[in-house]
Amino acid sequence: AQSVTQLDSQVPVFEEAPVELRCNYSSSVSVYLFWYVQYPNQGLQLLLKYLSGSTLVKGINGFEAEFNKSQTSFHLRKPSVHISDTAEYFCAVSQNSGNTPLVFGKGTRLSVIA
Amino acid sequence: DGGITQSPKYLFRKEGQNVTLSCEQNLNHDAMYWYRQDPGQGLRLIYYSQIVNDFQKGDIAEGYSVSREKKESFPLTVTSAQKNPTAFYLCASRPPEGAQFFGPGTRLTVL
């Protein structure tokens, strides 16, 4: 079984500052990793995914994440945030085969301050 | 446009009533999922289906039921046995070896 820990429930940051949202996972098998964003009262939108290949993954809206197998981490970063990045961010993991369900962390609320 | 639709967007239920949440996808995905979201708890898996006419319980299946008679549809019934059904419900589908796509959600409130 897999599990995900998002280490910060809330992250406040000033506009145009860099941000890192932390995610650690545990799994006994090889995994796929994902970051999703959720705006109020909406579904989840995929930001980026790691399936295989390069450990540095670039996504939409200027976000990127790095898969670190030895530290079992998949932290999300953005060099300069905007007010519009204010949202809930979820890290998720699944085993790397088939259509097994994703397991989600509890989310990190990113608040960008003007 | 390809995607996932959920209806209704808001749903109100009296205690003791069963209600059914609709989920339809035109992405031609075999796998579909139902999650429940509560504040501060992330997403918890209720049921999932990897193929038509087959489905499996997730972590919190008690008080819920599903059917998968068509590839495009995966309705969720919240029964009167679910003691605390007020939540935001999210449906998703997934291609093989890919990411899940989510619908817009249904917010269920018990009056």
mmCIF file of C-alpha atoms in Angstrom:
data_model
loop_
_atom_site.group_PDB
_atom_site.id
_atom_site.type_symbol
_atom_site.label_atom_id
_atom_site.label_comp_id
_atom_site.label_asym_id
_atom_site.label_seq_id
_atom_site.Cartn_x
_atom_site.Cartn_y
_atom_site.Cartn_z
ATOM 1 C CA ALA A 1 0.000 0.000 0.000
ATOM 2 C CA GLN A 2 1.040 3.568 -0.596
ATOM 3 C CA SER A 3 0.709 6.669 1.560
ATOM 4 C CA VAL A 4 1.429 10.364 1.096
ATOM 5 C CA THR A 5 2.442 13.006 3.634
ATOM 6 C CA GLN A 6 2.175 16.683 2.816
ATOM 7 C CA LEU A 7 4.245 18.288 5.497
ATOM 8 C CA ASP A 8 2.576 21.704 5.561
ATOM 9 C CA SER A 9 -1.166 22.197 5.808
ATOM 10 C CA GLN A 10 -0.876 25.931 5.073
ATOM 11 C CA VAL A 11 1.816 27.969 3.325
ATOM 12 C CA PRO A 12 1.558 31.766 3.169
ATOM 13 C CA VAL A 13 3.902 33.514 0.737
ATOM 14 C CA PHE A 14 4.255 37.000 -0.672
ATOM 15 C CA GLU A 15 3.537 37.671 -4.333
ATOM 16 C CA GLU A 16 6.566 37.180 -6.633
ATOM 17 C CA ALA A 17 8.407 35.164 -3.954
ATOM 18 C CA PRO A 18 9.446 31.528 -4.564
ATOM 19 C CA VAL A 19 7.528 28.675 -2.962
ATOM 20 C CA GLU A 20 8.100 24.988 -2.237
ATOM 21 C CA LEU A 21 5.304 22.621 -1.215
ATOM 22 C CA ARG A 22 6.653 19.439 0.321
ATOM 23 C CA CYS A 23 5.468 15.901 -0.362
ATOM 24 C CA ASN A 24 6.837 12.601 0.896
ATOM 25 C CA TYR A 25 5.483 9.190 0.026
ATOM 26 C CA SER A 26 5.909 5.611 1.138
ATOM 27 C CA SER A 27 5.544 2.561 -1.068
ATOM 28 C CA SER A 28 6.936 -0.941 -1.351
ATOM 29 C CA VAL A 29 6.681 -0.857 -5.145
ATOM 30 C CA SER A 30 7.684 1.566 -7.891
ATOM 31 C CA VAL A 31 5.324 4.501 -8.192
ATOM 32 C CA TYR A 32 3.823 7.205 -10.328
ATOM 33 C CA LEU A 33 3.576 10.650 -8.696
ATOM 34 C CA PHE A 34 1.222 13.546 -9.313
ATOM 35 C CA TRP A 35 0.443 17.091 -8.187
ATOM 36 C CA TYR A 36 -3.053 18.508 -8.530
ATOM 37 C CA VAL A 37 -4.503 21.972 -7.831
ATOM 38 C CA GLN A 38 -8.024 22.691 -6.596
ATOM 39 C CA TYR A 39 -9.765 26.055 -6.635
ATOM 40 C CA PRO A 40 -12.785 26.590 -4.329
ATOM 41 C CA ASN A 41 -15.807 24.423 -5.149
ATOM 42 C CA GLN A 42 -14.155 22.895 -8.201
ATOM 43 C CA GLY A 43 -12.676 19.557 -9.166
ATOM 44 C CA LEU A 44 -8.959 18.813 -9.240
ATOM 45 C CA GLN A 45 -6.769 19.908 -12.136
ATOM 46 C CA LEU A 46 -3.543 18.102 -12.979
ATOM 47 C CA LEU A 47 -0.437 20.283 -12.556
ATOM 48 C CA LEU A 48 2.217 17.711 -13.430
ATOM 49 C CA LYS A 49 3.052 14.017 -13.275
ATOM 50 C CA TYR A 50 6.070 11.763 -12.976
ATOM 51 C CA LEU A 51 5.703 8.416 -14.745
ATOM 52 C CA SER A 52 9.289 7.664 -15.770
ATOM 53 C CA GLY A 53 12.376 9.287 -17.259
ATOM 54 C CA SER A 54 13.751 12.642 -16.119
ATOM 55 C CA THR A 55 13.307 13.233 -12.413
ATOM 56 C CA LEU A 56 12.667 16.959 -12.977
ATOM 57 C CA VAL A 57 9.134 17.393 -14.215
ATOM 58 C CA LYS A 58 7.711 20.630 -15.571
ATOM 59 C CA GLY A 59 4.007 21.343 -15.416
ATOM 60 C CA ILE A 60 1.467 24.014 -16.144
ATOM 61 C CA ASN A 61 1.439 27.548 -14.719
ATOM 62 C CA GLY A 62 5.230 27.583 -14.215
ATOM 63 C CA PHE A 63 5.312 24.802 -11.610
ATOM 64 C CA GLU A 64 7.901 22.044 -11.487
ATOM 65 C CA ALA A 65 8.674 19.092 -9.220
ATOM 66 C CA GLU A 66 11.612 16.809 -8.641
ATOM 67 C CA PHE A 67 11.335 13.104 -7.949
ATOM 68 C CA ASN A 68 13.900 11.998 -5.385
ATOM 69 C CA LYS A 69 13.755 8.236 -4.998
ATOM 70 C CA SER A 70 16.289 8.003 -2.179
ATOM 71 C CA GLN A 71 14.386 10.528 -0.075
ATOM 72 C CA THR A 72 10.975 9.342 -1.302
ATOM 73 C CA SER A 73 10.019 12.930 -2.029
ATOM 74 C CA PHE A 74 8.272 14.848 -4.799
ATOM 75 C CA HIS A 75 8.359 18.509 -3.787
ATOM 76 C CA LEU A 76 6.560 21.131 -5.878
ATOM 77 C CA ARG A 77 8.264 24.446 -6.644
ATOM 78 C CA LYS A 78 7.557 27.727 -8.381
ATOM 79 C CA PRO A 79 10.168 30.499 -8.644
ATOM 80 C CA SER A 80 7.687 33.402 -8.503
ATOM 81 C CA VAL A 81 4.074 33.084 -7.375
ATOM 82 C CA HIS A 82 1.055 35.142 -8.369
ATOM 83 C CA ILE A 83 -2.145 35.965 -6.529
ATOM 84 C CA SER A 84 -3.932 33.555 -8.880
ATOM 85 C CA ASP A 85 -1.867 30.644 -7.479
ATOM 86 C CA THR A 86 -3.862 30.825 -4.249
ATOM 87 C CA ALA A 87 -5.491 27.384 -4.038
ATOM 88 C CA GLU A 88 -5.286 23.926 -2.431
ATOM 89 C CA TYR A 89 -2.546 21.635 -3.728
ATOM 90 C CA PHE A 90 -2.630 17.854 -3.500
ATOM 91 C CA CYS A 91 0.175 15.366 -3.956
ATOM 92 C CA ALA A 92 -0.810 11.837 -5.021
ATOM 93 C CA VAL A 93 0.837 8.466 -5.641
ATOM 94 C CA SER A 94 -0.106 5.232 -7.354
ATOM 95 C CA GLN A 95 1.739 2.047 -8.111
ATOM 96 C CA ASN A 96 3.295 2.156 -11.554
ATOM 97 C CA SER A 97 1.043 -0.283 -13.346
ATOM 98 C CA GLY A 98 -2.538 -0.497 -14.476
ATOM 99 C CA ASN A 99 -5.354 1.652 -13.190
ATOM 100 C CA THR A 100 -4.894 1.371 -9.466
ATOM 101 C CA PRO A 101 -6.456 4.302 -7.586
ATOM 102 C CA LEU A 102 -4.399 7.299 -6.626
ATOM 103 C CA VAL A 103 -3.712 7.841 -2.940
ATOM 104 C CA PHE A 104 -3.815 11.497 -1.952
ATOM 105 C CA GLY A 105 -2.173 13.586 0.725
ATOM 106 C CA LYS A 106 -4.300 15.851 2.893
ATOM 107 C CA GLY A 107 -3.440 18.922 0.883
ATOM 108 C CA THR A 108 -1.534 22.185 1.327
ATOM 109 C CA ARG A 109 -3.340 25.488 1.257
ATOM 110 C CA LEU A 110 -1.182 28.031 -0.567
ATOM 111 C CA SER A 111 -2.094 31.651 0.182
ATOM 112 C CA VAL A 112 -0.362 34.318 -1.876
ATOM 113 C CA ILE A 113 -0.247 37.708 -0.191
ATOM 114 C CA ALA A 114 -0.138 40.942 -2.199
ATOM 115 C CA ASP B 1 -15.126 18.434 -25.753
ATOM 116 C CA GLY B 2 -13.949 15.361 -23.893
ATOM 117 C CA GLY B 3 -14.382 15.325 -20.149
ATOM 118 C CA ILE B 4 -16.244 14.245 -17.054
ATOM 119 C CA THR B 5 -19.597 15.638 -16.005
ATOM 120 C CA GLN B 6 -21.165 15.338 -12.566
ATOM 121 C CA SER B 7 -24.709 16.244 -11.681
ATOM 122 C CA PRO B 8 -26.204 17.874 -9.823
ATOM 123 C CA LYS B 9 -23.679 20.462 -8.631
ATOM 124 C CA TYR B 10 -25.544 20.883 -5.330
ATOM 125 C CA LEU B 11 -27.777 18.284 -3.698
ATOM 126 C CA PHE B 12 -29.813 18.433 -0.516
ATOM 127 C CA ARG B 13 -31.046 15.324 1.234
ATOM 128 C CA LYS B 14 -33.280 14.709 4.182
ATOM 129 C CA GLU B 15 -32.090 12.220 6.750
ATOM 130 C CA GLY B 16 -33.157 8.684 5.876
ATOM 131 C CA GLN B 17 -33.258 9.267 2.112
ATOM 132 C CA ASN B 18 -31.122 7.598 -0.510
ATOM 133 C CA VAL B 19 -29.678 9.861 -3.197
ATOM 134 C CA THR B 20 -27.817 9.094 -6.418
ATOM 135 C CA LEU B 21 -24.961 11.198 -7.792
ATOM 136 C CA SER B 22 -24.354 11.036 -11.516
ATOM 137 C CA CYS B 23 -20.955 10.729 -13.203
ATOM 138 C CA GLU B 24 -20.514 10.495 -16.977
ATOM 139 C CA GLN B 25 -17.314 10.501 -19.048
ATOM 140 C CA ASN B 26 -16.685 10.588 -22.797
ATOM 141 C CA LEU B 27 -12.935 9.993 -22.564
ATOM 142 C CA ASN B 28 -13.250 6.276 -23.348
ATOM 143 C CA HIS B 29 -11.506 5.360 -20.076
ATOM 144 C CA ASP B 30 -12.041 1.930 -18.591
ATOM 145 C CA ALA B 31 -11.280 2.979 -15.005
ATOM 146 C CA MET B 32 -13.503 5.259 -12.928
ATOM 147 C CA TYR B 33 -13.367 6.339 -9.286
ATOM 148 C CA TRP B 34 -15.412 8.033 -6.565
ATOM 149 C CA TYR B 35 -13.772 10.092 -3.823
ATOM 150 C CA ARG B 36 -15.169 11.942 -0.852
ATOM 151 C CA GLN B 37 -13.574 15.204 0.269
ATOM 152 C CA ASP B 38 -13.952 16.709 3.727
ATOM 153 C CA PRO B 39 -12.141 19.847 4.946
ATOM 154 C CA GLY B 40 -8.582 19.059 6.033
ATOM 155 C CA GLN B 41 -8.856 15.366 5.135
ATOM 156 C CA GLY B 42 -7.843 15.254 1.509
ATOM 157 C CA LEU B 43 -9.582 12.808 -0.818
ATOM 158 C CA ARG B 44 -10.706 9.408 0.408
ATOM 159 C CA LEU B 45 -11.576 6.588 -1.991
ATOM 160 C CA ILE B 46 -15.147 5.259 -1.831
ATOM 161 C CA TYR B 47 -15.377 2.849 -4.783
ATOM 162 C CA TYR B 48 -13.594 2.247 -8.054
ATOM 163 C CA SER B 49 -14.207 0.305 -11.232
ATOM 164 C CA GLN B 50 -11.526 -0.887 -13.614
ATOM 165 C CA ILE B 51 -13.909 -2.309 -16.203
ATOM 166 C CA VAL B 52 -17.620 -2.485 -17.002
ATOM 167 C CA ASN B 53 -19.674 -4.715 -14.677
ATOM 168 C CA ASP B 54 -16.921 -4.834 -12.067
ATOM 169 C CA PHE B 55 -16.110 -2.597 -9.097
ATOM 170 C CA GLN B 56 -14.187 -2.707 -5.820
ATOM 171 C CA LYS B 57 -14.627 -1.110 -2.427
ATOM 172 C CA GLY B 58 -12.284 1.654 -1.424
ATOM 173 C CA ASP B 59 -11.321 2.805 2.046
ATOM 174 C CA ILE B 60 -14.722 4.202 3.076
ATOM 175 C CA ALA B 61 -17.340 2.172 1.166
ATOM 176 C CA GLU B 62 -19.773 1.673 4.064
ATOM 177 C CA GLY B 63 -23.087 3.378 3.377
ATOM 178 C CA TYR B 64 -22.445 3.768 -0.352
ATOM 179 C CA SER B 65 -23.222 1.675 -3.435
ATOM 180 C CA VAL B 66 -22.276 1.901 -7.116
ATOM 181 C CA SER B 67 -23.040 0.296 -10.468
ATOM 182 C CA ARG B 68 -21.077 0.124 -13.719
ATOM 183 C CA GLU B 69 -23.426 -1.018 -16.451
ATOM 184 C CA LYS B 70 -21.904 1.201 -19.141
ATOM 185 C CA LYS B 71 -18.347 2.316 -19.773
ATOM 186 C CA GLU B 72 -19.400 5.968 -19.749
ATOM 187 C CA SER B 73 -21.337 5.964 -16.487
ATOM 188 C CA PHE B 74 -20.499 5.280 -12.829
ATOM 189 C CA PRO B 75 -23.329 6.495 -10.541
ATOM 190 C CA LEU B 76 -22.877 6.620 -6.767
ATOM 191 C CA THR B 77 -25.780 6.075 -4.362
ATOM 192 C CA VAL B 78 -25.494 7.484 -0.868
ATOM 193 C CA THR B 79 -27.759 5.338 1.288
ATOM 194 C CA SER B 80 -29.451 6.094 4.584
ATOM 195 C CA ALA B 81 -26.836 3.851 6.214
ATOM 196 C CA GLN B 82 -24.179 6.530 5.644
ATOM 197 C CA LYS B 83 -24.175 8.345 8.978
ATOM 198 C CA ASN B 84 -22.370 11.501 7.940
ATOM 199 C CA PRO B 85 -22.925 12.053 4.216
ATOM 200 C CA THR B 86 -22.459 15.829 4.047
ATOM 201 C CA ALA B 87 -19.341 16.277 1.893
ATOM 202 C CA PHE B 88 -17.972 17.161 -1.536
ATOM 203 C CA TYR B 89 -17.995 14.163 -3.889
ATOM 204 C CA LEU B 90 -15.563 13.873 -6.782
ATOM 205 C CA CYS B 91 -15.676 11.448 -9.689
ATOM 206 C CA ALA B 92 -12.609 10.654 -11.788
ATOM 207 C CA SER B 93 -11.522 8.483 -14.679
ATOM 208 C CA ARG B 94 -8.089 7.316 -15.756
ATOM 209 C CA PRO B 95 -6.400 5.987 -18.891
ATOM 210 C CA PRO B 96 -3.896 3.156 -18.503
ATOM 211 C CA GLU B 97 -0.551 4.359 -17.084
ATOM 212 C CA GLY B 98 -1.759 7.959 -16.849
ATOM 213 C CA ALA B 99 -3.185 10.574 -14.546
ATOM 214 C CA GLN B 100 -6.730 10.741 -13.224
ATOM 215 C CA PHE B 101 -9.103 13.291 -14.717
ATOM 216 C CA PHE B 102 -11.661 14.779 -12.344
ATOM 217 C CA GLY B 103 -15.191 16.041 -12.721
ATOM 218 C CA PRO B 104 -16.381 19.334 -11.177
ATOM 219 C CA GLY B 105 -17.848 17.672 -8.087
ATOM 220 C CA THR B 106 -21.197 17.440 -6.306
ATOM 221 C CA ARG B 107 -21.721 19.055 -2.914
ATOM 222 C CA LEU B 108 -24.162 17.009 -0.840
ATOM 223 C CA THR B 109 -25.793 18.501 2.232
ATOM 224 C CA VAL B 110 -28.009 16.616 4.646
ATOM 225 C CA LEU B 111 -30.784 18.722 6.134
#
